[in-house]
Short mmCIF file of C-alpha atoms and ligand atoms in Angstrom, two decimals:
data_model
loop_
_atom_site.label_atom_id
_atom_site.label_comp_id
_atom_site.label_asym_id
_atom_site.label_seq_id
_atom_site.Cartn_x
_atom_site.Cartn_y
_atom_site.Cartn_z
CA MET W 1 -8.27 -18.05 -18.62
CA ILE W 2 -4.48 -17.72 -18.62
CA ILE W 3 -2.89 -15.56 -15.93
CA THR W 4 0.76 -14.58 -16.35
CA SER W 5 2.68 -12.90 -13.56
CA LEU W 6 4.55 -9.75 -14.60
CA GLY W 7 6.14 -9.41 -11.18
CA HIS W 8 5.03 -7.42 -8.12
CA ALA W 9 1.32 -6.58 -8.70
CA GLY W 10 1.45 -6.97 -12.47
CA PHE W 11 -0.64 -9.57 -14.32
CA LEU W 12 -1.62 -10.34 -17.88
CA ILE W 13 -5.02 -12.00 -17.97
CA GLU W 14 -5.92 -13.62 -21.28
CA THR W 15 -9.37 -14.92 -21.96
CA GLY W 16 -11.07 -15.30 -25.33
CA ASP W 17 -10.21 -12.22 -27.40
CA ASP W 18 -9.51 -10.15 -24.31
CA VAL W 19 -6.03 -9.50 -22.98
CA ILE W 20 -6.11 -7.50 -19.74
CA LEU W 21 -2.92 -5.87 -18.56
CA ALA W 22 -3.01 -4.99 -14.86
CA ASP W 23 -0.52 -2.74 -13.05
CA PRO W 24 2.62 -3.42 -15.12
CA TRP W 25 5.64 -2.09 -13.20
CA LEU W 26 8.69 -2.45 -15.42
CA ASP W 27 10.56 0.84 -14.95
CA PRO W 28 14.27 -0.10 -14.92
CA ALA W 29 14.74 2.59 -12.22
CA GLY W 30 12.18 1.02 -9.87
CA ALA W 31 10.07 3.50 -7.93
CA TYR W 32 10.24 6.07 -5.13
CA ALA W 33 13.57 7.63 -6.04
CA ALA W 34 15.16 4.28 -6.91
CA SER W 35 14.40 2.79 -3.51
CA TRP W 36 11.92 0.02 -4.43
CA PHE W 37 12.50 -2.58 -7.15
CA PRO W 38 10.29 -5.52 -8.12
CA TYR W 39 11.31 -8.63 -6.19
CA PRO W 40 12.25 -10.86 -7.86
CA SER W 41 13.38 -8.96 -10.92
CA ASN W 42 10.92 -8.90 -13.81
CA SER W 43 13.47 -7.74 -16.39
CA SER W 44 12.70 -10.87 -18.46
CA ILE W 45 9.29 -9.38 -19.33
CA ASP W 46 9.37 -7.63 -22.70
CA PRO W 47 7.30 -4.42 -22.42
CA ASN W 48 6.69 -4.39 -26.19
CA HIS W 49 5.15 -7.84 -26.00
CA LEU W 50 2.53 -6.46 -23.58
CA GLU W 51 1.18 -4.19 -26.30
CA ARG W 52 -1.07 -7.04 -27.41
CA ALA W 53 -3.25 -6.06 -24.43
CA THR W 54 -6.75 -4.91 -25.32
CA ILE W 55 -7.49 -3.54 -21.86
CA LEU W 56 -5.15 -1.74 -19.48
CA TYR W 57 -6.14 -1.51 -15.83
CA ILE W 58 -4.26 0.68 -13.35
CA SER W 59 -5.40 0.20 -9.77
CA HIS W 60 -4.11 3.45 -8.21
CA TRP W 61 -1.40 6.06 -8.50
CA HIS W 62 1.31 4.62 -6.28
CA LYS W 63 4.37 4.31 -8.45
CA ASP W 64 4.80 0.57 -8.07
CA HIS W 65 1.40 0.29 -9.83
CA LEU W 66 1.28 3.37 -12.04
CA ASP W 67 4.50 3.13 -14.02
CA GLU W 68 4.85 6.33 -16.01
CA TRP W 69 8.01 5.07 -17.70
CA PHE W 70 6.08 2.09 -19.10
CA LEU W 71 3.03 4.13 -20.04
CA HIS W 72 5.05 6.86 -21.77
CA SER W 73 7.24 4.52 -23.77
CA ARG W 74 4.44 2.57 -25.46
CA SER W 75 3.70 2.96 -29.17
CA LYS W 76 1.27 5.55 -30.49
CA GLU W 77 -0.85 2.71 -31.91
CA PHE W 78 -1.18 1.11 -28.47
CA LYS W 79 -2.01 4.38 -26.74
CA GLU W 80 -4.74 5.09 -29.25
CA ARG W 81 -6.18 1.58 -29.31
CA VAL W 82 -6.08 0.19 -25.77
CA ARG W 83 -9.13 0.59 -23.55
CA VAL W 84 -7.88 1.96 -20.23
CA ILE W 85 -10.02 1.28 -17.18
CA ILE W 86 -9.43 2.95 -13.85
CA PRO W 87 -11.49 3.65 -10.72
CA ASN W 88 -13.56 6.81 -10.78
CA PHE W 89 -11.69 8.41 -7.89
CA LYS W 90 -12.77 11.82 -6.69
CA TYR W 91 -9.24 13.15 -7.21
CA LYS W 92 -8.21 13.01 -10.85
CA LYS W 93 -4.46 12.43 -10.36
CA LEU W 94 -4.58 8.93 -11.86
CA PHE W 95 -6.69 10.03 -14.85
CA ASP W 96 -4.52 13.08 -15.50
CA ILE W 97 -1.22 11.17 -15.43
CA ILE W 98 -2.49 8.49 -17.84
CA LYS W 99 -3.97 11.14 -20.12
CA ASN W 100 -0.68 13.06 -20.11
CA CYS W 101 1.08 9.86 -21.17
CA GLY W 102 -1.00 10.05 -24.36
CA TYR W 103 -3.80 7.50 -23.83
CA ALA W 104 -6.96 8.21 -25.77
CA ASN W 105 -9.62 5.91 -24.27
CA ILE W 106 -9.77 6.17 -20.51
CA GLU W 107 -12.89 4.97 -18.72
CA GLU W 108 -13.38 5.78 -15.04
CA LEU W 109 -15.58 3.11 -13.55
CA PRO W 110 -17.70 3.62 -10.45
CA SER W 111 -17.16 0.92 -7.84
CA PHE W 112 -18.95 -2.35 -8.66
CA GLU W 113 -20.19 -1.08 -12.05
CA GLU W 114 -19.57 -3.90 -14.50
CA ILE W 115 -18.55 -3.66 -18.11
CA ARG W 116 -18.85 -6.51 -20.60
CA THR W 117 -16.48 -6.87 -23.55
CA ASN W 118 -17.54 -8.07 -27.01
CA SER W 119 -16.35 -11.56 -26.16
CA GLY W 120 -18.42 -11.63 -22.97
CA THR W 121 -15.77 -11.00 -20.29
CA GLU W 122 -17.24 -9.16 -17.31
CA ILE W 123 -14.99 -6.68 -15.54
CA ALA W 124 -15.55 -4.55 -12.46
CA VAL W 125 -13.37 -2.23 -10.42
CA ILE W 126 -14.10 -2.19 -6.70
CA TYR W 127 -12.89 0.40 -4.20
CA ASP W 128 -13.64 2.28 -1.04
CA THR W 129 -15.77 5.33 -1.67
CA ASN W 130 -13.83 7.29 0.94
CA PRO W 131 -11.72 9.53 -1.34
CA LEU W 132 -8.79 9.30 1.07
CA PHE W 133 -8.31 5.58 0.39
CA VAL W 134 -6.91 5.46 -3.08
CA ASP W 135 -6.59 1.81 -4.01
CA SER W 136 -8.85 -0.39 -6.09
CA ALA W 137 -9.43 -4.06 -6.83
CA LEU W 138 -10.11 -5.74 -10.19
CA PHE W 139 -12.71 -8.44 -10.74
CA VAL W 140 -12.76 -10.44 -13.99
CA ARG W 141 -15.22 -13.15 -14.92
CA SER W 142 -14.92 -15.21 -18.08
CA ASP W 143 -15.92 -18.74 -19.07
CA GLY W 144 -17.20 -19.37 -15.56
CA ILE W 145 -13.90 -18.44 -13.87
CA ASN W 146 -13.88 -15.64 -11.26
CA PHE W 147 -10.60 -13.80 -10.74
CA LEU W 148 -10.19 -11.14 -8.04
CA ASN W 149 -7.06 -9.01 -7.77
CA GLU W 150 -7.14 -6.95 -4.57
CA ASN W 151 -3.46 -5.89 -4.86
CA ASP W 152 -2.88 -3.47 -1.94
CA CYS W 153 -6.52 -2.44 -1.74
CA LYS W 154 -7.79 -3.46 1.66
CA LEU W 155 -11.44 -4.00 0.81
CA SER W 156 -13.81 -3.96 3.73
CA VAL W 157 -15.45 -7.14 4.99
CA ALA W 158 -18.74 -5.78 3.63
CA ASP W 159 -17.25 -5.29 0.13
CA GLU W 160 -15.80 -8.81 0.08
CA GLU W 161 -19.15 -10.22 1.18
CA ALA W 162 -20.85 -8.18 -1.56
CA ILE W 163 -18.44 -9.64 -4.14
CA VAL W 164 -19.38 -13.19 -3.17
CA SER W 165 -23.09 -12.46 -3.13
CA ARG W 166 -22.96 -10.74 -6.56
CA TYR W 167 -20.49 -12.93 -8.43
CA GLY W 168 -20.22 -16.13 -6.44
CA ILE W 169 -17.11 -17.66 -4.97
CA ILE W 170 -13.70 -16.66 -6.27
CA ASP W 171 -11.58 -19.16 -8.19
CA ILE W 172 -8.35 -17.16 -8.16
CA PHE W 173 -7.68 -14.53 -5.53
CA THR W 174 -4.59 -12.38 -5.40
CA ALA W 175 -3.70 -9.64 -2.93
CA GLN W 176 -0.80 -8.03 -1.15
CA PHE W 177 0.42 -10.28 1.64
CA SER W 178 3.57 -8.41 2.63
CA GLY W 179 3.64 -5.17 4.59
CA ALA W 180 4.86 -2.05 2.80
CA THR W 181 4.94 0.63 5.42
CA PHE W 182 7.67 2.68 7.09
CA HIS W 183 6.54 1.58 10.55
CA PRO W 184 8.55 0.30 12.36
CA THR W 185 11.44 0.35 9.86
CA CYS W 186 12.07 4.10 9.93
CA TYR W 187 11.40 4.56 13.65
CA THR W 188 14.16 4.86 16.19
CA TYR W 189 13.30 1.62 17.99
CA THR W 190 15.96 -0.94 18.83
CA GLU W 191 16.36 -3.81 16.36
CA GLN W 192 14.69 -6.06 18.91
CA GLU W 193 11.65 -3.77 19.21
CA LYS W 194 11.42 -3.46 15.43
CA THR W 195 11.47 -7.22 15.05
CA LYS W 196 8.74 -7.60 17.66
CA ILE W 197 6.49 -5.00 16.04
CA SER W 198 7.19 -6.33 12.54
CA SER W 199 6.38 -9.85 13.54
CA MET W 200 3.02 -8.68 14.92
CA ARG W 201 2.31 -6.71 11.74
CA ARG W 202 3.36 -9.58 9.48
CA LYS W 203 1.05 -11.94 11.32
CA ALA W 204 -1.85 -9.46 11.23
CA LYS W 205 -1.36 -9.15 7.46
CA PHE W 206 -1.28 -12.92 7.01
CA ASP W 207 -4.40 -13.29 9.21
CA ARG W 208 -6.12 -10.73 7.04
CA ILE W 209 -5.30 -12.69 3.85
CA VAL W 210 -6.58 -15.89 5.42
CA SER W 211 -9.84 -14.23 6.46
CA SER W 212 -10.24 -12.93 2.88
CA ILE W 213 -9.51 -16.38 1.40
CA GLU W 214 -12.17 -17.83 3.71
CA ARG W 215 -14.72 -15.08 3.10
CA LEU W 216 -14.28 -15.25 -0.69
CA LYS W 217 -14.14 -19.06 -0.51
CA ALA W 218 -11.19 -18.74 -2.85
CA SER W 219 -9.98 -21.94 -4.48
CA TYR W 220 -6.48 -20.54 -5.05
CA TYR W 221 -4.49 -17.64 -3.65
CA ILE W 222 -1.53 -16.00 -5.41
CA PRO W 223 0.67 -13.82 -3.14
CA SER W 224 1.34 -10.54 -4.96
CA ALA W 225 2.01 -6.80 -4.75
CA GLY W 226 5.18 -7.24 -2.78
CA PRO W 227 7.55 -7.42 -1.18
CA ALA W 228 9.73 -4.92 -2.98
CA CYS W 229 13.49 -5.13 -2.63
CA PHE W 230 15.97 -2.34 -1.92
CA LEU W 231 19.06 -2.15 -4.07
CA SER W 232 20.68 1.21 -3.30
CA ASP W 233 23.60 1.00 -0.87
CA ASP W 234 21.78 3.02 1.82
CA LEU W 235 18.81 0.64 1.98
CA ARG W 236 20.21 -2.80 1.24
CA GLU W 237 20.04 -3.95 4.86
CA LEU W 238 16.23 -3.89 4.65
CA ASN W 239 16.18 -6.97 2.43
CA LEU W 240 15.33 -10.34 3.98
CA ASN W 241 15.35 -8.66 7.36
CA PRO W 242 12.93 -9.76 10.10
CA SER W 243 12.92 -6.26 11.61
CA THR W 244 10.93 -4.99 8.61
CA VAL W 245 7.34 -5.73 7.59
CA PHE W 246 8.51 -7.04 4.21
CA SER W 247 7.74 -10.73 4.43
CA ASN W 248 8.17 -13.05 1.47
CA ALA W 249 6.04 -15.81 -0.03
CA ASP W 250 7.99 -18.50 1.84
CA ASP W 251 7.12 -16.81 5.16
CA PHE W 252 3.46 -16.87 4.21
CA LYS W 253 3.64 -20.51 3.16
CA TYR W 254 5.29 -21.39 6.46
CA TYR W 255 2.54 -19.52 8.34
CA LEU W 256 -0.16 -21.40 6.40
CA ARG W 257 1.53 -24.71 7.13
CA SER W 258 1.66 -24.02 10.86
CA ASP W 259 -1.57 -22.06 11.48
CA HIS W 260 -3.93 -23.01 8.63
CA PRO W 261 -2.72 -26.30 7.11
CA SER W 262 -6.07 -26.89 5.43
CA LEU W 263 -5.44 -23.78 3.27
CA LEU W 264 -1.98 -24.79 2.14
CA ASN W 265 -3.34 -26.24 -1.08
CA THR W 266 -4.79 -22.84 -2.06
CA PHE W 267 -1.27 -21.32 -2.26
CA ILE W 268 0.27 -20.81 -5.71
CA GLU W 269 3.44 -18.80 -6.10
CA LEU W 270 3.50 -17.08 -9.48
CA LEU W 271 6.82 -15.39 -10.28
CA PRO W 272 7.61 -13.19 -13.30
CA GLY W 273 6.76 -15.06 -16.49
CA ASP W 274 5.00 -17.97 -14.72
CA LYS W 275 1.60 -18.86 -16.18
CA LEU W 276 -1.52 -20.34 -14.69
CA SER W 277 -4.20 -21.82 -16.98
CA LEU W 278 -7.70 -22.43 -15.71
CA SER W 279 -10.92 -23.65 -17.18
CA LYS W 280 -14.05 -25.07 -15.63
CA ASP W 281 -13.58 -28.58 -16.96
CA LYS W 282 -9.83 -29.17 -16.54
CA PRO W 283 -7.43 -29.20 -13.59
CA ILE W 284 -5.35 -26.03 -13.32
CA GLU W 285 -2.00 -26.01 -15.09
CA LEU W 286 1.01 -24.16 -13.81
CA GLU W 287 3.90 -23.35 -16.14
CA LYS W 288 6.97 -22.29 -14.14
CA ILE W 289 9.37 -20.06 -16.05
CA PHE W 290 11.15 -18.33 -13.16
CA THR W 291 13.73 -20.64 -11.59
CA ASP W 292 16.31 -18.40 -9.84
CA ASP W 293 16.81 -18.79 -6.09
CA TYR W 294 15.66 -15.22 -5.43
CA LEU W 295 15.38 -15.47 -1.63
CA SER W 296 19.13 -15.24 -1.15
CA GLN W 297 21.65 -12.49 -0.48
CA ASP W 298 23.61 -13.73 -3.46
CA TYR W 299 20.67 -13.03 -5.80
CA LEU W 300 20.18 -9.58 -4.24
CA MET W 301 23.90 -8.76 -4.65
CA ARG W 302 23.74 -9.60 -8.35
CA TYR W 303 20.51 -7.65 -8.78
CA ALA W 304 22.00 -4.61 -6.99
CA LYS W 305 25.13 -4.79 -9.15
CA ASP W 306 22.96 -4.74 -12.29
CA LYS W 307 21.11 -1.66 -11.06
CA LYS W 308 24.06 0.34 -9.72
CA GLY W 309 24.41 2.60 -12.77
CA ILE W 310 20.68 3.25 -13.03
CA ILE W 311 20.44 4.14 -9.33
CA THR W 312 23.33 6.60 -9.67
CA THR W 313 21.65 8.26 -12.66
CA GLU W 314 18.34 8.41 -10.82
CA PHE W 315 19.93 10.10 -7.79
CA GLU W 316 21.43 12.73 -10.09
CA LYS W 317 17.89 13.76 -11.12
CA TYR W 318 17.34 14.95 -7.55
CA ARG W 319 20.67 16.72 -7.13
CA ALA W 320 20.32 20.48 -6.78
CA SER W 321 22.14 23.31 -5.10
CA LEU W 322 21.30 23.17 -1.38
CA GLY W 323 21.31 26.95 -0.92
CA ASP W 324 19.93 28.04 2.44
CA ILE W 325 18.21 24.74 2.93
CA LEU W 326 17.40 25.33 6.61
CA SER W 327 15.48 28.56 5.90
CA ASP W 328 13.75 27.00 2.91
CA THR W 329 12.71 24.01 5.00
CA LYS W 330 11.25 26.26 7.69
CA GLU W 331 9.29 28.07 5.01
CA HIS W 332 8.14 24.75 3.55
CA PHE W 333 6.75 23.61 6.92
CA ARG W 334 5.17 27.00 7.59
CA SER W 335 3.34 26.67 4.29
CA LEU W 336 2.17 23.15 5.23
CA CYS W 337 0.72 24.67 8.42
CA SER W 338 -1.06 27.42 6.53
CA ASN W 339 -2.46 25.05 3.90
CA THR W 340 -5.85 24.20 5.49
CA PRO W 341 -4.70 25.14 9.04
CA GLU W 342 -7.36 22.89 10.62
CA LEU W 343 -5.29 19.88 9.55
CA GLY W 344 -2.23 21.08 11.46
CA LYS W 345 -4.50 21.71 14.46
CA LEU W 346 -5.89 18.18 14.18
CA ALA W 347 -2.35 16.76 14.05
CA ALA W 348 -1.57 18.84 17.16
CA ALA W 349 2.06 17.79 17.18
CA ASN W 350 5.30 19.50 17.82
CA LEU W 351 7.47 18.46 15.00
CA GLU W 352 11.20 18.61 15.40
CA VAL W 353 12.86 18.63 11.99
CA ILE W 354 16.53 17.62 11.93
CA LEU W 355 18.38 18.12 8.68
CA THR W 356 21.53 16.05 8.57
CA GLY W 357 24.43 16.44 6.14
CA GLU W 358 25.75 19.51 4.41
CA ASN W 359 24.20 22.85 5.54
CA GLY W 360 22.01 20.97 8.03
CA GLY W 361 20.41 22.22 11.23
CA SER W 362 17.20 21.75 13.18
CA PHE W 363 14.05 23.50 14.38
CA MET W 364 10.72 22.77 16.04
CA ILE W 365 7.38 23.67 14.56
CA ASP W 366 4.02 23.54 16.28
CA THR W 367 1.63 22.17 13.63
CA SER W 368 -1.35 23.78 15.42
CA THR W 369 -0.02 27.32 15.08
CA GLY W 370 2.83 27.21 12.60
CA ASN W 371 5.07 28.78 15.27
CA LEU W 372 8.74 27.94 15.09
CA SER W 373 11.07 27.50 18.03
CA SER W 374 14.51 26.13 18.70
CA THR W 375 13.56 24.03 21.75
CA PRO W 376 10.78 21.50 22.42
CA ILE W 377 7.51 23.15 23.31
CA GLN W 378 6.37 22.10 26.78
CA ASN W 379 3.04 20.39 27.42
CA SER W 380 2.55 19.48 23.80
CA GLN W 381 0.32 16.50 23.10
CA GLN W 382 2.90 14.71 21.02
CA ILE W 383 6.44 15.32 19.86
CA TYR W 384 7.57 13.88 16.56
CA THR W 385 11.20 14.02 15.51
CA LEU W 386 11.86 13.70 11.81
CA SER W 387 15.44 13.39 10.53
CA LEU W 388 16.47 13.46 6.92
CA ASP W 389 19.41 14.48 4.82
CA THR W 390 19.51 17.96 3.28
CA PHE W 391 19.89 16.28 -0.14
CA TRP W 392 16.42 14.73 0.18
CA MET W 393 14.86 17.80 1.80
CA ARG W 394 15.94 19.85 -1.20
CA ALA W 395 14.44 17.15 -3.48
CA ILE W 396 11.13 17.40 -1.57
CA ILE W 397 11.06 21.16 -1.88
CA ASN W 398 11.86 20.95 -5.60
CA LEU W 399 10.11 17.91 -7.05
CA LEU W 400 9.54 14.88 -4.84
CA THR W 401 6.20 14.56 -3.03
CA TRP W 402 6.17 13.69 0.68
CA GLU W 403 4.12 10.61 -0.16
CA ASP W 404 6.82 9.32 -2.52
CA PHE W 405 9.64 10.34 -0.21
CA ILE W 406 8.06 8.62 2.81
CA LEU W 407 7.84 5.41 0.79
CA SER W 408 11.55 5.71 -0.05
CA PHE W 409 12.34 4.99 3.64
CA ARG W 410 15.23 7.49 3.59
CA PHE W 411 14.49 9.15 6.90
CA SER W 412 14.13 8.32 10.55
CA ILE W 413 11.31 9.26 12.86
CA GLU W 414 10.48 9.10 16.53
CA ARG W 415 7.27 9.91 18.39
CA LYS W 416 6.51 10.58 22.04
CA PRO W 417 4.14 9.14 23.14
CA ASP W 418 4.53 6.23 20.77
CA THR W 419 1.06 6.32 19.20
CA TYR W 420 0.12 6.65 15.56
CA ASN W 421 -0.94 10.17 14.61
CA GLU W 422 -2.66 9.68 11.29
CA ALA W 423 -3.48 13.38 10.99
CA LEU W 424 0.25 14.18 11.07
CA ILE W 425 0.93 11.83 8.16
CA ALA W 426 -2.04 13.40 6.33
CA PHE W 427 -0.56 16.83 7.17
CA LEU W 428 2.63 15.84 5.37
CA HIS W 429 1.34 14.00 2.36
CA LEU W 430 -2.08 15.36 1.38
CA GLU W 431 -1.23 17.92 -1.26
CA THR W 432 -4.34 19.83 -2.25
CA ASP W 433 -6.75 21.95 -0.19
CA GLU W 434 -9.53 19.63 -1.30
CA GLU W 435 -7.77 16.49 -0.01
CA ARG W 436 -6.87 18.20 3.26
CA GLN W 437 -10.40 19.47 3.78
CA ASP W 438 -11.86 16.03 2.92
CA TYR W 439 -9.63 14.48 5.56
CA ILE W 440 -10.91 16.91 8.20
CA ASN W 441 -14.53 16.35 7.15
CA TYR W 442 -14.08 12.61 7.28
CA HIS W 443 -12.44 12.78 10.68
CA ASP W 444 -15.35 14.90 12.00
CA LEU W 445 -17.87 12.49 10.52
CA ILE W 446 -16.30 9.46 12.22
CA ALA W 447 -16.02 11.34 15.52
CA SER W 448 -19.65 12.48 15.51
CA SER W 449 -21.34 9.37 14.10
CA GLU W 450 -23.67 7.36 16.29
CA LYS W 451 -21.76 4.45 17.80
CA GLU W 452 -23.41 1.08 17.34
CA ARG W 453 -22.40 -1.27 20.16
CA ILE W 454 -21.74 -4.97 19.91
CA SER W 455 -21.56 -7.71 22.57
CA ARG W 456 -19.37 -10.74 22.27
CA LEU W 457 -17.98 -13.60 24.30
CA CYS W 458 -14.35 -13.17 25.24
CA TYR W 459 -12.36 -15.45 27.55
CA GLY W 460 -15.70 -16.79 28.93
CA LYS W 461 -17.18 -13.35 29.69
CA ILE W 462 -19.23 -10.82 27.72
CA ILE W 463 -17.55 -7.71 26.41
CA GLU W 464 -19.30 -4.76 24.79
CA TYR W 465 -17.62 -2.26 22.47
CA ASP W 466 -18.15 0.08 19.49
CA ARG W 467 -18.86 -2.07 16.48
CA TYR W 468 -17.16 0.11 13.87
CA CYS W 469 -13.46 0.92 13.92
CA PRO W 470 -12.71 4.58 14.77
CA HIS W 471 -10.14 4.63 11.96
CA ASN W 472 -12.20 3.95 8.86
CA GLY W 473 -15.34 2.25 10.06
CA GLU W 474 -14.42 -1.43 9.56
CA ASP W 475 -16.85 -3.84 11.20
CA LEU W 476 -15.09 -5.15 14.32
CA SER W 477 -17.68 -7.75 15.25
CA CYS W 478 -15.39 -10.62 14.19
CA ALA W 479 -12.02 -8.89 14.73
CA ALA W 480 -9.32 -11.22 16.06
CA ILE W 481 -8.67 -11.06 19.80
CA GLU W 482 -5.33 -12.46 20.87
CA ASN W 483 -3.21 -11.92 23.97
CA GLY W 484 -5.57 -9.26 25.27
CA VAL W 485 -5.53 -7.26 22.04
CA LEU W 486 -8.32 -6.73 19.51
CA THR W 487 -6.92 -6.04 16.04
CA CYS W 488 -8.94 -4.36 13.29
CA PRO W 489 -8.68 -6.57 10.20
CA ARG W 490 -8.41 -3.65 7.81
CA HIS W 491 -5.39 -1.55 8.73
CA PHE W 492 -4.47 -3.29 11.98
CA TRP W 493 -5.30 -0.66 14.55
CA GLN W 494 -5.13 -2.44 17.88
CA PHE W 495 -7.20 -1.94 21.02
CA SER W 496 -6.70 -3.22 24.52
CA ILE W 497 -9.51 -5.49 25.63
CA GLU W 498 -9.14 -4.16 29.16
CA ASP W 499 -10.73 -0.83 28.31
CA GLY W 500 -10.80 -0.52 24.49
CA LYS W 501 -8.08 2.14 24.34
CA GLY W 502 -5.94 2.25 21.21
CA ILE W 503 -2.53 0.62 21.56
CA ASN W 504 -0.88 1.77 18.34
CA ASN W 505 -3.28 4.67 17.80
CA SER W 506 -5.06 7.35 19.76
CA GLY W 507 -8.60 6.02 19.17
CA SER W 508 -10.82 3.91 21.42
CA ILE W 509 -13.61 1.36 21.00
CA ASN W 510 -14.97 2.12 24.51
CA LEU W 511 -14.90 -1.46 25.66
CA ASN W 512 -16.69 -2.62 28.84
CA TRP W 513 -16.78 -6.00 30.55
CA LYS W 514 -20.27 -7.16 31.51
S1 FES P 1 -10.58 0.64 9.52
FE1 FES P 1 -8.49 1.11 9.45
S2 FES P 1 -7.70 0.14 11.19
FE2 FES P 1 -9.78 -0.21 11.31
#
């Protein structure tokens, strides 16, 4: 098996007659309104050369994985010939976009259902059956080599254990090791607070990768699916910055060296164009093609200079007359409140929207009722303050989804009290009635489900708490406990071990000391 890195989460996996192309992201304009770019640059990869692929796998619809520019610009012959495999998600966004790009053979695979190619390669797509979690992982087995690409799909402990029991231990494991979220970057914390939170999140992410390497008994681990870099003038300070969650492969290597030295020999950095060859009877071979010193400001300056024109052109796509942007924004939020009103009630926040820049202004909206006011509503459970420029608000109203805009990091947000309100994020970015209703149903299901309890030794005493995470049901029986905090290994919700109350969330694991 030969694995070539295409940058970010992209891989070309060649084995026998099969050439599997996974998540190629080569759009010269990056993603999320020209905010994210592959880091390091993968411009040396020739998109036409990738048309020798026989199978195209797209893990999910986030734009750093589903590159419409790449998909659209392929030849008619490729679109008609290539076998496209994707997860059989409940929502058909991924299928529809690929179909609209002109692909003829799209197969939606149920989780863990294997296919076998004519040359004997076994392939499975694995994902959470909760429709609200829209990532997937790719498993490939050929000539006795097991390759697992989890990209940014945070598989549950149970799914990883099922992979090992079905397929055996993993030879090559790759997964996202760097954070990619707007918390704490876009929050109005001080730089010092951001650095503290980011360092905790970076470590939790690294711990999670280590626990996966151990659970999968992976021989080698390739860091992938991030970090992205930020090349527009307004975001450049996010690069190589400890106050963000975007760690790089060197940070992970350093962490392994200090905390898990026995795993250091699993680490293989594969940069764009680098190739890894594996077979059962030979030592692995690594061919390094990428040689630039990419972890430097100098590299980033050159990269940004190259992209300046493209970023300017991309911004122009979003330019539109602002008109009465304040009234239109009020109407936009009113319609979010009336779209499945139960979701706004669940979010139960008073949202202050501040539009900065030309024709700006501000207002408050109560997500529970859709009522507008000009001053904070007293006794509200939580107040969120969202600030963004009128330019971007107009883009959201016209053509940019909240999900894509939020990932662009071009806003600032504050919350009081400072706890994660997942329903509010769902309120903003779930687009259809079906998705919004599914979120409410899922929330009700978690809240009403019987709570299995677990006992465990902690600092020499027995503690008892709810076994399954109130967020998405991860098994917390082996969750790390450090400095008085229990952290869920899946999405890092944290709970105090004094009483089980959520620290960065409003849930609880109802913890008692025995
Ligand atoms: S399952 Fe998401 S944080 Fe626990």
